């Protein structure tokens, strides 16, 4: 009994302890970037969003899913209905059973969720040296530092410093906790050919795909901020009036 | 009780059979309230409004939420993405929990500063502590529902604490889990209890208000009202003052909801729960951090553990201390032996009060950091001080402190000084 309790306590302590040392190893704080969607009035840059989708589809989608997005959501970032139908139709989804009781494959429709690159976690690990590429739907919300961290990570691949050995199948990244990351540097110059002819530098692609993933994590952001401004303005006026009424009523008391 | 004749015949007809209008007239319109309450007295009604907001948004969320380990996380994301204004309802609920604790903690510290718990308001105070306990249970249960990594691992760490109880500990943990780990049965019962607890809370709040209305609010001077000149009707004076305070609160609250909705949250909770991956740094929500620090202060080599080392494991000591940290509030009315209520007239207590506030903040800071380096000793010292404040300082102060002279009535300093506040309140004492 006593042993068990000690084990649990020490496990919890150890978890906390190792966590902090891992964080300590990262050491470098991701630098703050100027994002189109930050600040009270921020909105997503439509060009960056569409280019970002191109980077996701051309580079990330080979390993990473964004299972919470549906193809129809792409309408919100400026793709036309025709474009969305075309994008969706490039993927196959399993449907059924049909009248004969058979499952069948059909092209994806705008109402379908983004098709995952691997059918299950085991397949994903088998295809990636045992590492699990995380789903990217919420990645910007699920990491400390958010978009700044993601951009820093994507552009933070460096040669390991002298004396640091990186095991086979791992890469060195100055922003990743512990510095050893299973994902090889994903971006290379001109990895995608942008439809709007923007030069596809690593920095550009990283910013674009980060904007796209920030939108994927918080598709409500623009509506939220728009409504927020109205609500706050209303509340400030209302509170000002309530204060005036309060003064008026309390004047009778004269303190 | 006054039996007022209502002009409206329908109101009169109803009131004769069910005296709701007399009740409202008595408890709101006539309810005599000290005229010198400051803005720290806003937080009680504010807490009630936040509670209503939480229950309303919670009921709507429950319509769209699926309490199953395979669907819970995605159903919350569906609320965020596909339910009309679901993101707003969820963010209000999420930040509402934090707001509730901020408001209630201020309410409690106000009570401690002005000695609101002293006779005849001991039961009122104890009911308030019961409300706090209900809140903590509800908040803990609710945090598990989105089924993120912190949901799962927070629940695992906290439920495991009960295993420290001798003999029946393991049995209790199995009962809480409904199995041998935090899993689907745990999520189901937590959802059920999270829906139940707020209504228990409302019940306790109602009794809290009944007890309040028995003797009315205390006040910053801490002396009883001595007649009609000292009090004013609750309506319209405090209804409008509370409404103005509500406006200020809502500006701040919606500032967070619309522009920094995840400020109080942990990024890790946007990763779906995974029992195979332990998050690097398990922390509870911010409002539990001081208690978390007390829990972790009890390690095998901690000096605060030595006195009880012969009796129990450090884990049990930590768990007991954590619960004692809240439960000690129940006996504050008897630990504080001073006959003077308000800290305004207690020069020493006033200083110790602020030391205690700082101690609580330090505990919160320690709770947010990994227990290593300087945090270990700071955590142990601030834990020790937390209990010393209640168990040693409060009883002794009443005996050794010389209070400053207290004014004879509320009206006297209020009218005599020309303006409410400490400056005005000190004036008549010089003659007293």
XYZ file of C-alpha atoms in Angstrom:
687
model
C 0.000 0.000 0.000
C 2.661 2.452 1.067
C 4.731 1.471 -1.947
C 1.816 2.091 -4.271
C 1.182 5.523 -2.837
C 4.837 6.457 -3.139
C 4.787 5.190 -6.707
C 1.791 7.335 -7.604
C 3.134 10.427 -5.916
C 6.539 10.020 -7.464
C 5.004 9.325 -10.879
C 3.070 12.561 -10.666
C 6.115 14.428 -9.416
C 8.286 12.848 -12.084
C 5.802 13.764 -14.794
C 5.885 17.357 -13.674
C 9.651 17.313 -13.229
C 10.560 15.806 -16.593
C 8.078 18.102 -18.255
C 9.822 21.132 -16.919
C 13.249 19.885 -17.962
C 11.931 19.223 -21.456
C 10.575 22.726 -21.636
C 13.845 24.020 -20.238
C 15.752 22.310 -23.043
C 13.760 24.221 -25.676
C 15.015 27.399 -24.041
C 14.373 29.619 -27.067
C 11.126 31.532 -27.033
C 9.530 31.753 -30.483
C 9.798 35.354 -31.706
C 6.582 37.304 -32.019
C 5.375 37.713 -35.603
C 3.024 40.259 -37.092
C -0.036 38.182 -38.067
C -2.942 39.499 -40.092
C -5.325 37.883 -37.597
C -3.835 39.240 -34.364
C -5.156 42.270 -32.510
C -8.716 43.365 -31.822
C -9.507 44.082 -35.459
C -7.458 41.259 -36.991
C -8.827 39.255 -39.924
C -7.280 36.418 -41.896
C -5.472 37.543 -45.043
C -7.445 35.709 -47.770
C -4.436 35.389 -50.044
C -2.358 33.844 -47.251
C -5.213 31.462 -46.390
C -5.541 30.164 -49.944
C -1.790 29.890 -50.395
C -1.663 28.213 -46.985
C -4.193 25.641 -48.130
C -1.966 24.979 -51.142
C 1.004 24.380 -48.827
C -1.063 22.117 -46.593
C -2.399 20.130 -49.546
C 0.955 19.947 -51.311
C 3.298 19.360 -48.371
C 1.639 18.561 -45.005
C -1.311 16.449 -46.189
C 0.963 13.540 -47.026
C 1.275 12.774 -43.306
C -0.985 15.146 -41.319
C -4.764 15.071 -41.176
C -7.051 18.035 -40.426
C -10.016 15.903 -39.525
C -12.176 18.701 -38.112
C -12.325 20.601 -41.409
C -14.871 19.787 -44.114
C -14.259 20.703 -47.759
C -17.268 23.047 -47.574
C -15.342 25.102 -44.979
C -13.012 26.186 -47.796
C -15.865 28.400 -49.066
C -15.208 30.579 -46.014
C -11.667 31.353 -47.133
C -12.594 32.491 -50.606
C -12.645 29.363 -52.757
C -15.620 29.211 -55.120
C -18.186 26.445 -54.986
C -16.766 24.989 -58.230
C -13.229 24.997 -56.822
C -14.381 23.308 -53.616
C -16.251 20.619 -55.544
C -13.161 20.007 -57.630
C -10.878 19.840 -54.584
C -13.210 17.430 -52.800
C -13.597 15.198 -55.847
C -9.862 14.515 -55.872
C -10.326 12.361 -52.751
C -12.046 9.037 -52.320
C -14.258 8.265 -49.336
C -15.847 5.009 -48.320
C -19.642 5.119 -48.227
C -22.510 2.707 -47.918
C -23.866 0.217 -47.450
C -25.816 0.437 -50.726
C -29.009 -1.475 -51.532
C -27.004 -4.656 -51.984
C -25.378 -4.186 -48.597
C -21.996 -3.423 -50.119
C -19.649 -0.630 -49.050
C -18.364 1.387 -51.971
C -15.878 4.176 -52.685
C -17.023 7.444 -54.178
C -15.421 10.849 -54.778
C -15.623 13.122 -51.744
C -18.287 15.844 -51.658
C -18.013 19.338 -50.110
C -19.948 18.072 -47.082
C -17.286 15.434 -46.327
C -14.555 15.990 -43.777
C -10.965 16.242 -45.059
C -9.809 12.760 -45.973
C -7.020 11.534 -43.695
C -3.720 10.435 -45.198
C -3.676 7.253 -43.104
C -6.649 5.049 -42.228
C -5.581 4.672 -38.575
C -2.839 5.456 -36.060
C -0.978 2.192 -36.653
C -0.723 2.898 -40.376
C 0.426 6.454 -39.647
C 3.151 5.225 -37.302
C 4.213 2.467 -39.670
C 4.652 5.054 -42.400
C 6.597 7.480 -40.207
C 9.332 5.572 -38.386
C 7.014 4.875 -35.482
C 6.145 8.537 -34.924
C 2.568 9.774 -35.034
C 2.069 12.932 -37.128
C -0.461 14.910 -35.058
C -3.763 16.070 -36.496
C -3.425 19.751 -37.389
C -7.036 20.933 -36.905
C -6.293 22.537 -33.539
C -2.522 22.661 -33.584
C -2.352 26.469 -33.295
C -4.559 26.405 -30.191
C -2.906 23.312 -28.745
C 0.646 24.660 -28.514
C 2.018 27.321 -26.196
C 2.928 30.279 -28.377
C 0.329 29.344 -31.010
C 1.020 30.701 -34.490
C 4.387 32.165 -33.432
C 5.523 28.741 -32.246
C 4.335 26.989 -35.383
C 6.119 29.409 -37.705
C 9.264 29.200 -35.562
C 9.130 25.411 -35.628
C 8.682 25.198 -39.405
C 11.649 27.487 -39.966
C 13.709 26.329 -36.963
C 15.568 23.366 -38.493
C 19.307 23.759 -37.944
C 22.397 21.585 -37.988
C 22.904 20.185 -34.477
C 25.619 21.995 -32.480
C 28.959 20.253 -31.977
C 28.776 17.348 -29.581
C 25.025 16.832 -29.981
C 24.180 13.526 -31.637
C 20.805 13.291 -33.337
C 19.617 9.682 -33.682
C 18.741 8.289 -37.092
C 15.317 9.328 -38.325
C 15.284 12.414 -36.118
C 15.976 16.032 -36.981
C 17.324 18.928 -34.963
C 15.030 21.887 -34.346
C 15.884 24.767 -32.035
C 12.255 25.472 -31.109
C 11.032 21.933 -30.484
C 10.958 20.870 -26.799
C 14.018 18.666 -26.385
C 15.254 19.781 -29.830
C 14.813 16.332 -31.419
C 11.851 16.105 -33.724
C 10.682 13.134 -35.753
C 9.422 15.347 -38.573
C 12.167 16.086 -41.124
C 12.330 19.706 -42.323
C 9.040 19.804 -44.251
C 9.549 22.916 -46.374
C 12.065 23.524 -49.145
C 12.310 26.443 -51.580
C 9.594 26.267 -54.266
C 8.017 23.163 -52.739
C 4.704 24.431 -54.112
C 3.929 26.589 -57.108
C 1.575 29.293 -55.839
C -1.494 29.961 -57.986
C -1.034 33.700 -57.399
C 2.631 33.542 -58.471
C 3.966 34.569 -55.037
C 7.570 33.430 -54.633
C 7.477 30.241 -52.538
C 10.285 30.846 -50.061
C 10.436 28.748 -46.908
C 9.504 31.753 -44.810
C 6.570 32.621 -47.095
C 5.198 29.066 -47.130
C 5.593 28.776 -43.384
C 3.663 32.022 -42.794
C 0.946 31.009 -45.234
C 0.401 27.518 -43.861
C 0.461 28.877 -40.295
C -2.265 31.371 -41.240
C -4.258 28.546 -42.791
C -3.914 26.394 -39.684
C -4.756 29.326 -37.400
C -7.988 29.621 -39.353
C -8.541 25.854 -39.149
C -8.212 26.061 -35.361
C -10.403 29.142 -34.958
C -12.698 29.485 -37.963
C -14.960 31.697 -35.819
C -12.191 34.266 -35.150
C -13.369 36.989 -37.546
C -17.020 36.731 -36.535
C -15.968 36.640 -32.887
C -13.939 39.832 -33.084
C -16.545 41.642 -35.192
C -19.286 40.818 -32.708
C -16.966 41.560 -29.796
C -16.417 45.154 -30.911
C -20.179 45.743 -31.085
C -20.815 44.095 -27.730
C -18.077 46.092 -26.000
C -19.225 49.402 -27.508
C -22.777 48.656 -26.386
C -21.650 47.703 -22.884
C -19.476 50.799 -22.510
C -22.383 53.083 -23.431
C -24.791 51.134 -21.225
C -22.417 51.166 -18.263
C -21.838 54.885 -18.692
C -25.577 55.464 -18.580
C -25.965 53.184 -15.572
C -23.293 55.210 -13.826
C -25.150 58.451 -14.568
C -28.380 56.968 -13.197
C -26.553 55.685 -10.162
C -25.133 59.150 -9.431
C -28.571 60.673 -9.847
C -30.293 58.224 -7.517
C -27.586 58.381 -4.885
C -27.585 62.188 -4.963
C -30.660 62.006 -2.740
C -28.616 60.274 -0.066
C -25.887 62.890 -0.179
C -23.563 60.415 1.473
C -43.587 42.270 8.278
C -45.499 45.022 6.613
C -48.631 44.014 4.773
C -48.821 46.547 2.030
C -52.031 47.093 0.101
C -51.270 46.811 -3.586
C -53.142 49.103 -5.966
C -53.439 46.609 -8.819
C -56.420 44.304 -8.063
C -54.820 41.307 -9.795
C -51.654 41.744 -7.787
C -53.778 42.061 -4.661
C -55.757 38.916 -5.561
C -52.630 36.876 -6.128
C -50.793 38.272 -3.140
C -53.679 37.380 -0.807
C -53.308 33.744 -1.875
C -49.579 33.578 -2.573
C -47.627 36.468 -1.032
C -44.959 36.717 -3.737
C -45.453 40.446 -4.115
C -45.270 41.049 -0.384
C -42.142 38.948 -0.363
C -40.510 40.974 -3.120
C -41.622 44.216 -1.530
C -40.136 43.127 1.764
C -36.900 41.563 0.551
C -36.036 44.023 -2.211
C -37.898 47.276 -1.858
C -37.942 47.709 1.899
C -35.015 45.487 2.749
C -32.976 47.927 4.812
C -29.320 48.002 3.788
C -26.527 49.966 5.440
C -26.050 53.183 3.519
C -22.253 53.025 3.604
C -21.531 49.875 1.590
C -18.586 50.321 -0.779
C -17.987 48.637 -4.128
C -16.521 45.541 -2.479
C -20.114 44.720 -1.566
C -21.000 44.353 -5.262
C -19.451 40.945 -5.607
C -22.183 38.924 -3.874
C -24.938 39.781 -6.315
C -22.397 39.633 -9.131
C -21.578 36.044 -8.177
C -25.286 35.209 -8.319
C -25.573 36.655 -11.819
C -22.493 34.759 -13.020
C -24.009 31.569 -11.619
C -27.213 32.123 -13.611
C -25.109 32.785 -16.714
C -23.184 29.544 -16.178
C -26.331 27.485 -15.697
C -28.003 28.971 -18.781
C -25.040 28.411 -21.092
C -24.408 25.009 -19.509
C -27.919 23.785 -20.246
C -27.537 24.788 -23.901
C -24.112 23.134 -24.120
C -25.545 19.920 -22.675
C -28.000 19.810 -25.598
C -25.112 19.438 -28.026
C -22.527 17.593 -25.962
C -21.937 13.832 -26.096
C -20.555 12.299 -22.882
C -18.619 9.460 -24.441
C -14.847 9.103 -24.638
C -15.025 8.560 -28.412
C -17.218 11.585 -29.124
C -16.831 14.104 -26.286
C -13.860 16.007 -27.739
C -15.354 16.123 -31.233
C -18.784 17.109 -29.951
C -17.225 20.120 -28.222
C -15.490 21.029 -31.486
C -18.799 20.608 -33.306
C -20.271 23.126 -30.862
C -17.376 25.461 -31.670
C -17.707 25.078 -35.441
C -21.187 24.006 -36.507
C -23.657 24.988 -33.783
C -25.046 28.511 -34.286
C -23.118 30.780 -31.927
C -21.854 27.622 -30.247
C -18.394 29.174 -29.904
C -19.927 32.098 -28.018
C -21.945 29.890 -25.680
C -18.972 27.685 -24.946
C -16.526 30.550 -24.441
C -18.989 32.277 -22.104
C -19.311 29.041 -20.129
C -15.570 28.395 -20.086
C -14.595 31.924 -19.063
C -17.665 32.098 -16.817
C -16.087 29.431 -14.627
C -12.962 31.544 -14.178
C -15.026 34.686 -13.652
C -17.112 32.925 -10.991
C -13.983 32.102 -9.011
C -12.524 35.594 -9.380
C -15.760 37.162 -8.168
C -16.226 34.701 -5.311
C -12.599 34.934 -4.167
C -12.944 38.728 -3.992
C -16.229 38.244 -2.118
C -14.470 35.980 0.400
C -11.509 38.299 0.892
C -13.966 41.152 1.418
C -15.589 39.080 4.157
C -12.218 38.415 5.732
C -11.153 42.070 5.628
C -14.341 43.512 7.075
C -14.981 40.663 9.517
C -18.327 39.925 7.904
C -18.306 36.436 9.439
C -18.636 37.658 13.022
C -21.726 37.299 15.179
C -24.519 37.130 14.169
C -23.419 36.090 10.675
C -21.457 32.884 11.390
C -23.944 30.600 9.656
C -24.173 32.968 6.713
C -20.386 32.692 6.374
C -20.366 28.908 6.717
C -23.013 28.597 4.031
C -20.741 30.685 1.851
C -17.884 28.244 2.430
C -20.283 25.439 1.466
C -20.982 27.339 -1.768
C -17.233 27.483 -2.413
C -16.921 23.726 -1.911
C -19.811 23.090 -4.333
C -18.149 25.405 -6.837
C -14.855 23.582 -6.607
C -16.491 20.201 -7.114
C -18.544 21.506 -10.055
C -15.559 23.171 -11.702
C -13.402 20.080 -11.349
C -16.117 17.835 -12.815
C -16.772 20.260 -15.660
C -13.135 20.550 -16.657
C -13.105 16.825 -17.417
C -15.966 16.994 -19.928
C -14.146 18.374 -23.034
C -11.960 15.276 -22.742
C -8.698 16.975 -23.616
C -5.333 15.922 -22.255
C -5.629 18.110 -19.132
C -9.172 16.862 -18.586
C -7.999 13.268 -18.460
C -4.748 13.799 -16.571
C -6.137 16.380 -14.176
C -8.928 13.950 -13.337
C -6.395 11.146 -12.928
C -4.189 13.111 -10.518
C -7.064 14.474 -8.425
C -9.104 11.270 -8.169
C -5.911 9.389 -7.287
C -5.592 11.623 -4.220
C -8.427 9.726 -2.585
C -6.308 6.584 -2.612
C -4.322 8.195 0.222
C -7.251 7.613 2.578
C -6.353 4.584 4.728
C -8.275 1.318 4.244
C -11.084 2.559 1.987
C -9.040 4.814 -0.297
C -8.662 2.416 -3.195
C -12.305 1.458 -2.986
C -13.313 5.126 -3.210
C -11.106 5.678 -6.234
C -12.618 2.687 -8.036
C -16.050 4.026 -7.196
C -15.199 7.453 -8.597
C -13.782 5.952 -11.758
C -16.424 3.289 -12.265
C -13.548 1.048 -13.238
C -9.803 0.850 -12.914
C -8.813 4.054 -14.707
C -10.388 7.350 -15.710
C -12.453 6.128 -18.642
C -15.904 6.222 -20.199
C -17.824 5.416 -16.982
C -15.920 8.235 -15.258
C -16.847 10.701 -17.993
C -20.507 9.650 -17.814
C -20.819 10.061 -14.076
C -18.858 13.307 -14.106
C -21.247 14.702 -16.709
C -24.251 13.662 -14.650
C -22.784 15.141 -11.470
C -21.632 18.297 -13.241
C -25.267 18.855 -14.219
C -26.467 18.099 -10.686
C -24.034 20.132 -8.607
C -24.992 23.637 -9.825
C -28.530 23.062 -8.595
C -27.239 21.941 -5.213
C -25.192 25.126 -5.344
C -28.292 27.207 -6.097
C -29.991 25.614 -3.097
C -27.127 26.556 -0.799
C -27.052 30.059 -2.303
C -30.755 30.509 -1.521
C -30.183 29.537 2.107
C -27.103 31.821 2.106
C -29.381 34.707 1.064
C -32.041 33.784 3.631
C -29.358 33.931 6.302
C -28.146 37.253 4.878
C -31.596 38.796 5.036
C -32.011 37.820 8.662
C -29.552 40.462 9.869
C -28.782 42.240 6.618
C -25.399 43.091 5.180
C -22.475 43.991 7.361
C -20.701 47.180 6.316
C -17.224 48.690 6.001
C -17.321 50.197 9.485
C -18.454 46.930 10.964
C -20.961 48.276 13.474
C -24.654 47.424 13.466
C -27.222 49.761 11.978
C -28.810 51.652 14.838
C -31.994 52.864 13.210
C -33.541 54.147 9.999
C -30.974 56.928 9.652
C -28.267 54.300 9.071
C -29.955 52.336 6.310
C -31.551 52.794 2.926
C -33.891 50.514 0.954
C -32.103 47.986 -1.226
C -34.105 49.192 -4.208
C -33.319 51.494 -5.962
C -30.028 52.330 -4.269
C -28.255 49.003 -4.409
C -30.055 47.659 -7.458
C -28.622 50.513 -9.512
C -25.216 50.286 -7.858
C -25.116 46.540 -8.521
C -26.218 47.093 -12.121
C -23.435 49.596 -12.687
C -20.953 47.117 -11.182
C -22.390 44.429 -13.437
C -21.751 46.678 -16.448
C -18.100 47.107 -15.505
C -17.780 43.374 -14.924
C -19.373 42.522 -18.276
C -16.992 44.835 -20.156
C -14.027 42.982 -18.675
C -15.654 39.572 -19.001
C -16.636 39.963 -22.651
C -13.230 41.470 -23.334
C -11.841 38.033 -22.492
C -14.650 36.068 -24.179
C -14.295 37.860 -27.514
C -10.615 38.767 -27.624
C -8.701 36.312 -25.426
C -11.081 33.389 -24.897
C -8.334 30.925 -24.074
C -6.398 33.195 -21.728
C -7.295 31.162 -18.634
C -7.015 27.779 -20.362
C -4.223 25.324 -21.051
C -3.229 24.676 -24.687
C -2.923 20.986 -23.841
C -6.675 20.703 -23.447
C -7.043 21.188 -27.200
C -5.292 17.840 -27.621
C -7.714 14.941 -27.349
C -7.299 12.806 -24.224
C -4.805 10.006 -24.655
C -4.154 7.628 -21.782
C -0.841 6.552 -23.336
C 0.716 10.036 -23.438
C 1.259 11.972 -20.208
C 1.411 15.738 -20.743
C 4.808 17.161 -19.750
C 3.325 19.472 -17.124
C 0.030 18.615 -15.422
C -1.505 21.712 -13.864
C -5.033 22.320 -12.621
C -7.066 25.360 -13.601
C -5.691 28.596 -12.127
C -8.273 28.798 -9.341
C -6.990 25.559 -7.815
C -3.307 26.482 -7.987
C -2.908 27.662 -4.343
C -4.459 24.419 -3.108
C -2.339 22.425 -5.542
C 0.735 24.117 -4.056
C -0.385 23.121 -0.540
C -0.884 19.535 -1.719
C 2.598 19.346 -3.219
C 4.290 21.060 -0.280
C 4.074 17.832 1.712
C 7.022 15.769 0.546
C 8.901 13.218 2.615
C 11.663 15.684 3.512
C 9.489 18.783 3.989
C 9.744 20.378 7.432
C 5.961 20.789 7.557
C 5.625 17.020 7.163
C 7.867 16.124 10.127
C 5.268 16.772 12.850
C 2.904 14.227 11.306
C 5.498 11.876 9.801
C 4.886 9.227 12.503
C 1.194 9.205 11.686
C 0.744 9.260 7.914
C 2.323 9.260 4.492
C 3.331 12.596 2.960
C 0.665 12.082 0.326
C -2.104 11.737 2.904
C -0.740 14.748 4.774
C -0.798 16.768 1.558
C -4.336 15.711 0.722
C -5.579 16.503 4.226
C -3.808 19.866 4.185
C -5.311 20.701 0.803
C -8.826 20.035 2.055
C -8.056 21.730 5.360
C -7.049 24.795 3.379
C -10.703 25.300 2.462
C -12.338 23.702 5.491
C -10.447 25.985 7.892
C -12.654 28.801 6.587
C -15.625 27.160 8.337
C -14.161 27.922 11.757
C -12.824 31.401 11.026
C -15.668 33.021 13.035
C -14.296 31.281 16.131
C -10.611 31.540 15.313
C -10.895 35.309 15.079
C -11.296 36.348 18.695
C -11.380 40.112 18.187
C -14.654 41.830 19.078
C -14.068 44.427 16.348
C -15.327 43.451 12.906
C -13.752 45.780 10.390
C -10.018 45.775 9.650
C -10.303 49.557 9.445
C -10.115 49.673 13.215
C -7.654 46.817 13.582
C -4.216 48.209 12.689
C -2.388 44.897 13.086
C -5.006 42.669 11.504
C -5.070 44.957 8.482
C -1.372 44.238 7.875
C -1.729 40.527 8.478
C -4.687 40.468 6.100
C -2.555 41.818 3.254
C 0.261 39.431 4.155
C -2.267 36.634 3.845
C -3.413 37.892 0.428
C 0.210 37.936 -0.731
C 0.698 34.448 0.707
C -2.261 33.154 -1.339
C -0.833 34.739 -4.500
C 2.567 33.214 -3.804
C 0.921 29.816 -3.321
C -0.802 30.228 -6.684
C 2.493 31.126 -8.321
C 4.212 28.105 -6.768
C 1.315 25.881 -7.860
C 1.774 26.973 -11.460
C 5.460 26.045 -11.471
C 7.173 22.670 -11.316
C 8.174 21.722 -7.752
C 11.908 22.152 -8.082
C 14.602 24.565 -7.017
C 13.483 27.513 -4.932
C 9.798 26.700 -5.489
C 10.014 23.749 -3.108
C 11.019 25.797 -0.079
C 8.836 28.780 -1.007
C 5.898 26.390 -1.351
C 6.540 24.853 2.071
C 6.966 28.214 3.795
C 3.893 29.765 2.224
C 1.867 26.654 3.054
C 3.007 26.885 6.660
C 2.132 30.566 6.749
C -1.323 29.916 5.277
C -2.241 27.806 8.300
C -0.334 29.946 10.791
C -2.452 32.887 9.692
C -5.675 31.102 10.585
C -4.604 28.955 13.512
C -2.109 31.209 15.309
C -2.310 34.813 14.154
C -6.102 35.183 14.116
C -6.661 33.882 17.688
C -3.694 35.787 19.131
C -4.473 39.098 17.442
C -7.812 39.288 19.230
C -5.955 39.098 22.524
C -2.961 41.319 21.869
C -4.130 43.888 19.361
C -5.438 47.240 20.592
C -8.188 48.230 18.204
C -8.646 51.856 17.286
C -11.815 53.481 18.604
C -14.886 52.480 16.625
C -17.475 55.136 15.653
C -20.737 55.026 17.510
C -22.998 54.822 14.481
C -22.937 54.596 10.703
C -24.633 57.948 10.184
C -22.200 59.743 12.403
C -19.031 59.253 10.359
C -20.917 59.209 7.086
C -22.748 62.484 7.684
C -20.034 64.066 9.797
C -17.268 63.481 7.310
C -19.063 64.823 4.292
C -17.952 61.930 2.089
C -17.963 58.182 2.505
C -14.698 56.328 2.869
C -11.889 55.807 5.257
C -11.048 59.483 5.568
C -14.526 60.354 6.675
C -14.796 57.344 8.884
C -11.772 58.240 10.956
C -12.971 61.701 11.860
C -15.466 61.130 14.675
C -13.189 58.670 16.395
C -10.891 61.321 17.609
C -13.672 62.535 19.891
C -14.750 59.054 20.854
